[in-house]
């Protein structure tokens, strides 16, 4: 199916565990993004990637790791999950450069106990 | 620092009762202002991009306008299916290679039959 998908959609884990959230897009967009959405906050950028093998930090990168070996995939790893990382995570993508709209995935709701 | 403030936080309308949502922004130079719609449990869905003061865009019952300091999303004769959270976001001119987009917290709209 065309578009942007995320997996899993829901995840419950425990403090200290490693968790990887997956993101896949079929548009061959150059840019991909990871955001978290929490009550009382707008979407906040965690990491972004301008192309395969090019990643950079966003506004709230601490505790997260990303990689992008293929254009279509952009996994987000929480190396040692903490309760403060309980959130809804959205992956997004868009065309290179300019004020282009971003296309968002359906989100992953992560709970860290 | 770029800032986006949306008001009101929540709005309840009767079906057919027109109203407007406000998005006030502060950026060093505006590259683009975006409106998104977000339904519960889903990712944001792009609605409009506005680039310069005076610009207007329409889609069905929605009309977005832009001034140098704020944007309005006018909803004419809303229907229950327009119920959603509406997000405003801005991208600044000085972003360079970093496509930083600052999101507001959103306005939660409920349209009652």
mmCIF file of C-alpha atoms in Angstrom:
data_model
loop_
_atom_site.group_PDB
_atom_site.id
_atom_site.type_symbol
_atom_site.label_atom_id
_atom_site.label_comp_id
_atom_site.label_asym_id
_atom_site.label_seq_id
_atom_site.Cartn_x
_atom_site.Cartn_y
_atom_site.Cartn_z
ATOM 1 C CA UNK A 1 0.000 0.000 0.000
ATOM 2 C CA UNK A 2 1.205 3.472 -0.830
ATOM 3 C CA UNK A 3 1.842 5.895 2.000
ATOM 4 C CA UNK A 4 3.578 5.911 5.317
ATOM 5 C CA UNK A 5 3.166 3.141 7.864
ATOM 6 C CA UNK A 6 4.292 2.694 11.447
ATOM 7 C CA UNK A 7 4.667 -0.387 13.574
ATOM 8 C CA UNK A 8 3.747 -1.371 16.135
ATOM 9 C CA UNK A 9 0.667 0.792 16.632
ATOM 10 C CA UNK A 10 0.668 0.140 20.362
ATOM 11 C CA UNK A 11 3.510 -0.900 22.621
ATOM 12 C CA UNK A 12 3.837 -1.401 26.357
ATOM 13 C CA UNK A 13 7.307 -1.853 27.763
ATOM 14 C CA UNK A 14 9.177 -1.547 31.014
ATOM 15 C CA UNK A 15 11.710 0.987 32.186
ATOM 16 C CA UNK A 16 15.196 0.152 30.986
ATOM 17 C CA UNK A 17 14.169 -1.954 28.007
ATOM 18 C CA UNK A 18 15.197 -1.197 24.455
ATOM 19 C CA UNK A 19 12.345 -0.453 22.069
ATOM 20 C CA UNK A 20 12.396 0.138 18.315
ATOM 21 C CA UNK A 21 9.607 1.874 16.471
ATOM 22 C CA UNK A 22 9.457 1.281 12.737
ATOM 23 C CA UNK A 23 8.533 3.696 9.966
ATOM 24 C CA UNK A 24 8.208 2.892 6.268
ATOM 25 C CA UNK A 25 7.224 5.176 3.377
ATOM 26 C CA UNK A 26 6.566 4.285 -0.240
ATOM 27 C CA UNK A 27 6.821 7.752 -1.838
ATOM 28 C CA UNK A 28 10.631 7.862 -2.027
ATOM 29 C CA UNK A 29 10.552 11.133 -0.090
ATOM 30 C CA UNK A 30 13.998 12.376 0.796
ATOM 31 C CA UNK A 31 13.120 13.754 4.211
ATOM 32 C CA UNK A 32 11.781 11.744 7.118
ATOM 33 C CA UNK A 33 10.989 12.880 10.639
ATOM 34 C CA UNK A 34 10.160 11.525 14.069
ATOM 35 C CA UNK A 35 7.917 13.537 16.382
ATOM 36 C CA UNK A 36 6.425 12.927 19.779
ATOM 37 C CA UNK A 37 3.057 14.315 20.810
ATOM 38 C CA UNK A 38 2.199 14.903 24.461
ATOM 39 C CA UNK A 39 -0.718 16.662 26.129
ATOM 40 C CA UNK A 40 -0.001 20.353 26.502
ATOM 41 C CA UNK A 41 2.748 20.305 23.896
ATOM 42 C CA UNK A 42 2.714 20.674 20.164
ATOM 43 C CA UNK A 43 4.386 18.034 18.062
ATOM 44 C CA UNK A 44 8.077 18.076 18.963
ATOM 45 C CA UNK A 45 10.779 16.940 16.578
ATOM 46 C CA UNK A 46 13.053 14.182 17.879
ATOM 47 C CA UNK A 47 15.234 13.447 14.857
ATOM 48 C CA UNK A 48 15.084 13.993 11.146
ATOM 49 C CA UNK A 49 16.843 12.618 8.098
ATOM 50 C CA UNK A 50 17.526 14.440 4.832
ATOM 51 C CA UNK A 51 18.483 11.269 2.942
ATOM 52 C CA UNK A 52 19.799 7.759 3.466
ATOM 53 C CA UNK A 53 22.716 7.784 5.915
ATOM 54 C CA UNK A 54 22.098 11.451 6.825
ATOM 55 C CA UNK A 55 20.427 12.107 10.163
ATOM 56 C CA UNK A 56 20.378 14.988 12.603
ATOM 57 C CA UNK A 57 18.961 15.930 15.974
ATOM 58 C CA UNK A 58 15.751 17.799 16.465
ATOM 59 C CA UNK A 59 14.352 19.548 19.500
ATOM 60 C CA UNK A 60 14.191 16.600 21.944
ATOM 61 C CA UNK A 61 16.753 13.927 20.877
ATOM 62 C CA UNK A 62 18.026 12.722 24.268
ATOM 63 C CA UNK A 63 17.443 9.007 24.870
ATOM 64 C CA UNK A 64 16.695 8.250 21.222
ATOM 65 C CA UNK A 65 18.734 6.815 18.364
ATOM 66 C CA UNK A 66 17.865 6.707 14.673
ATOM 67 C CA UNK A 67 19.309 5.174 11.540
ATOM 68 C CA UNK A 68 18.479 5.345 7.876
ATOM 69 C CA UNK A 69 20.212 2.740 5.765
ATOM 70 C CA UNK A 70 17.440 2.780 3.129
ATOM 71 C CA UNK A 71 15.449 5.752 1.857
ATOM 72 C CA UNK A 72 12.129 4.140 2.723
ATOM 73 C CA UNK A 73 12.839 3.157 6.339
ATOM 74 C CA UNK A 74 13.535 5.297 9.372
ATOM 75 C CA UNK A 75 13.502 3.339 12.649
ATOM 76 C CA UNK A 76 13.550 5.072 16.033
ATOM 77 C CA UNK A 77 15.169 3.275 18.974
ATOM 78 C CA UNK A 78 14.767 4.040 22.638
ATOM 79 C CA UNK A 79 17.961 2.538 24.019
ATOM 80 C CA UNK A 80 16.804 2.383 27.641
ATOM 81 C CA UNK A 81 13.181 3.420 27.939
ATOM 82 C CA UNK A 82 12.095 5.796 30.690
ATOM 83 C CA UNK A 83 8.617 6.730 31.882
ATOM 84 C CA UNK A 84 9.054 10.213 30.472
ATOM 85 C CA UNK A 85 9.184 8.622 27.020
ATOM 86 C CA UNK A 86 5.574 7.505 27.322
ATOM 87 C CA UNK A 87 4.006 9.321 24.397
ATOM 88 C CA UNK A 88 2.497 9.026 20.953
ATOM 89 C CA UNK A 89 5.172 8.913 18.278
ATOM 90 C CA UNK A 90 4.586 10.045 14.721
ATOM 91 C CA UNK A 91 6.751 9.475 11.718
ATOM 92 C CA UNK A 92 6.469 11.890 8.794
ATOM 93 C CA UNK A 93 8.021 12.443 5.402
ATOM 94 C CA UNK A 94 8.148 15.078 2.703
ATOM 95 C CA UNK A 95 9.881 16.127 -0.495
ATOM 96 C CA UNK A 96 13.270 17.768 -0.283
ATOM 97 C CA UNK A 97 13.514 21.434 0.576
ATOM 98 C CA UNK A 98 11.020 24.276 0.662
ATOM 99 C CA UNK A 99 7.981 24.737 2.839
ATOM 100 C CA UNK A 100 6.441 21.483 1.777
ATOM 101 C CA UNK A 101 3.720 19.847 3.771
ATOM 102 C CA UNK A 102 4.658 16.767 5.762
ATOM 103 C CA UNK A 103 2.799 13.497 5.445
ATOM 104 C CA UNK A 104 2.271 11.714 8.728
ATOM 105 C CA UNK A 105 1.948 8.086 9.673
ATOM 106 C CA UNK A 106 -0.818 6.797 11.969
ATOM 107 C CA UNK A 107 1.326 6.950 15.094
ATOM 108 C CA UNK A 108 2.608 4.537 17.728
ATOM 109 C CA UNK A 109 1.264 4.831 21.254
ATOM 110 C CA UNK A 110 4.097 3.842 23.604
ATOM 111 C CA UNK A 111 3.627 3.248 27.307
ATOM 112 C CA UNK A 112 6.669 2.784 29.539
ATOM 113 C CA UNK A 113 5.840 1.241 32.909
ATOM 114 C CA UNK B 1 12.686 31.278 19.090
ATOM 115 C CA UNK B 2 9.757 30.491 16.822
ATOM 116 C CA UNK B 3 6.413 30.369 18.609
ATOM 117 C CA UNK B 4 2.913 29.319 17.619
ATOM 118 C CA UNK B 5 -0.112 29.994 19.798
ATOM 119 C CA UNK B 6 -3.532 28.666 18.911
ATOM 120 C CA UNK B 7 -6.838 29.822 20.330
ATOM 121 C CA UNK B 8 -9.219 28.808 21.583
ATOM 122 C CA UNK B 9 -7.952 25.508 22.973
ATOM 123 C CA UNK B 10 -11.394 24.008 22.497
ATOM 124 C CA UNK B 11 -14.471 25.109 20.596
ATOM 125 C CA UNK B 12 -17.941 23.680 20.602
ATOM 126 C CA UNK B 13 -20.267 24.658 17.759
ATOM 127 C CA UNK B 14 -23.753 23.768 16.725
ATOM 128 C CA UNK B 15 -24.031 22.337 13.235
ATOM 129 C CA UNK B 16 -24.244 25.258 10.818
ATOM 130 C CA UNK B 17 -22.730 27.765 13.268
ATOM 131 C CA UNK B 18 -19.769 29.386 11.521
ATOM 132 C CA UNK B 19 -16.656 30.389 13.469
ATOM 133 C CA UNK B 20 -12.916 30.965 13.227
ATOM 134 C CA UNK B 21 -9.822 29.431 14.773
ATOM 135 C CA UNK B 22 -6.809 31.612 15.414
ATOM 136 C CA UNK B 23 -3.102 30.906 15.041
ATOM 137 C CA UNK B 24 -0.689 33.610 16.208
ATOM 138 C CA UNK B 25 2.928 33.148 15.316
ATOM 139 C CA UNK B 26 6.348 34.635 15.903
ATOM 140 C CA UNK B 27 9.125 33.730 13.490
ATOM 141 C CA UNK B 28 12.208 35.497 12.237
ATOM 142 C CA UNK B 29 10.902 35.231 8.694
ATOM 143 C CA UNK B 30 8.023 33.092 7.489
ATOM 144 C CA UNK B 31 8.750 30.427 4.938
ATOM 145 C CA UNK B 32 5.359 28.791 5.193
ATOM 146 C CA UNK B 33 2.387 28.377 7.519
ATOM 147 C CA UNK B 34 0.576 25.066 7.563
ATOM 148 C CA UNK B 35 -2.823 23.903 8.757
ATOM 149 C CA UNK B 36 -3.415 20.263 9.597
ATOM 150 C CA UNK B 37 -6.430 18.321 10.781
ATOM 151 C CA UNK B 38 -5.972 15.532 13.318
ATOM 152 C CA UNK B 39 -8.650 12.984 14.149
ATOM 153 C CA UNK B 40 -8.453 11.009 17.411
ATOM 154 C CA UNK B 41 -5.967 8.161 17.177
ATOM 155 C CA UNK B 42 -4.623 9.283 13.810
ATOM 156 C CA UNK B 43 -1.749 11.280 12.420
ATOM 157 C CA UNK B 44 -2.166 14.881 11.276
ATOM 158 C CA UNK B 45 -3.574 15.328 7.790
ATOM 159 C CA UNK B 46 -2.404 18.262 5.702
ATOM 160 C CA UNK B 47 -4.965 20.923 4.791
ATOM 161 C CA UNK B 48 -3.249 24.120 3.575
ATOM 162 C CA UNK B 49 0.039 25.918 3.110
ATOM 163 C CA UNK B 50 0.104 29.729 3.136
ATOM 164 C CA UNK B 51 3.235 31.585 2.107
ATOM 165 C CA UNK B 52 2.640 35.316 2.390
ATOM 166 C CA UNK B 53 0.375 37.864 4.049
ATOM 167 C CA UNK B 54 -2.882 38.332 2.219
ATOM 168 C CA UNK B 55 -2.960 34.815 0.847
ATOM 169 C CA UNK B 56 -6.151 32.767 1.209
ATOM 170 C CA UNK B 57 -6.960 29.133 0.465
ATOM 171 C CA UNK B 58 -10.223 27.242 0.554
ATOM 172 C CA UNK B 59 -11.300 23.646 0.771
ATOM 173 C CA UNK B 60 -14.952 22.756 1.142
ATOM 174 C CA UNK B 61 -16.173 24.501 4.320
ATOM 175 C CA UNK B 62 -12.685 25.625 5.353
ATOM 176 C CA UNK B 63 -10.917 28.827 4.437
ATOM 177 C CA UNK B 64 -7.453 29.759 5.678
ATOM 178 C CA UNK B 65 -6.143 33.322 5.692
ATOM 179 C CA UNK B 66 -2.793 34.815 6.615
ATOM 180 C CA UNK B 67 -1.554 38.139 7.957
ATOM 181 C CA UNK B 68 1.937 39.101 9.110
ATOM 182 C CA UNK B 69 1.185 37.981 12.658
ATOM 183 C CA UNK B 70 -1.586 35.431 12.525
ATOM 184 C CA UNK B 71 -3.633 33.024 10.503
ATOM 185 C CA UNK B 72 -7.301 32.208 10.723
ATOM 186 C CA UNK B 73 -9.095 29.035 9.815
ATOM 187 C CA UNK B 74 -12.671 29.969 9.052
ATOM 188 C CA UNK B 75 -15.243 27.199 9.196
ATOM 189 C CA UNK B 76 -18.481 27.953 7.387
ATOM 190 C CA UNK B 77 -21.633 26.022 8.273
ATOM 191 C CA UNK B 78 -19.706 23.203 9.961
ATOM 192 C CA UNK B 79 -20.925 19.632 10.032
ATOM 193 C CA UNK B 80 -20.305 16.981 12.707
ATOM 194 C CA UNK B 81 -17.664 15.386 10.474
ATOM 195 C CA UNK B 82 -15.597 18.560 10.821
ATOM 196 C CA UNK B 83 -15.011 17.657 14.467
ATOM 197 C CA UNK B 84 -11.266 17.215 14.947
ATOM 198 C CA UNK B 85 -8.217 18.948 16.352
ATOM 199 C CA UNK B 86 -6.808 21.568 13.998
ATOM 200 C CA UNK B 87 -3.076 22.167 14.162
ATOM 201 C CA UNK B 88 -1.180 25.192 12.943
ATOM 202 C CA UNK B 89 2.538 25.078 12.178
ATOM 203 C CA UNK B 90 5.164 27.473 10.841
ATOM 204 C CA UNK B 91 8.467 27.050 9.084
ATOM 205 C CA UNK B 92 10.975 29.881 9.335
ATOM 206 C CA UNK B 93 13.049 31.329 6.501
ATOM 207 C CA UNK B 94 16.322 30.804 8.320
ATOM 208 C CA UNK B 95 15.848 27.067 8.643
ATOM 209 C CA UNK B 96 18.610 26.373 6.138
ATOM 210 C CA UNK B 97 19.069 22.641 5.757
ATOM 211 C CA UNK B 98 17.120 21.989 8.930
ATOM 212 C CA UNK B 99 13.441 21.875 8.112
ATOM 213 C CA UNK B 100 12.339 22.898 11.549
ATOM 214 C CA UNK B 101 8.606 23.212 11.717
ATOM 215 C CA UNK B 102 7.091 24.557 14.932
ATOM 216 C CA UNK B 103 3.638 23.254 15.781
ATOM 217 C CA UNK B 104 0.956 24.781 17.952
ATOM 218 C CA UNK B 105 -0.916 22.722 20.524
ATOM 219 C CA UNK B 106 -4.072 22.801 18.430
ATOM 220 C CA UNK B 107 -7.740 23.720 18.712
ATOM 221 C CA UNK B 108 -10.123 20.888 19.456
ATOM 222 C CA UNK B 109 -13.329 21.481 17.525
ATOM 223 C CA UNK B 110 -16.556 19.701 18.333
ATOM 224 C CA UNK B 111 -19.571 20.200 16.078
ATOM 225 C CA UNK B 112 -22.847 19.113 17.604
ATOM 226 C CA UNK B 113 -25.746 17.951 15.388
#
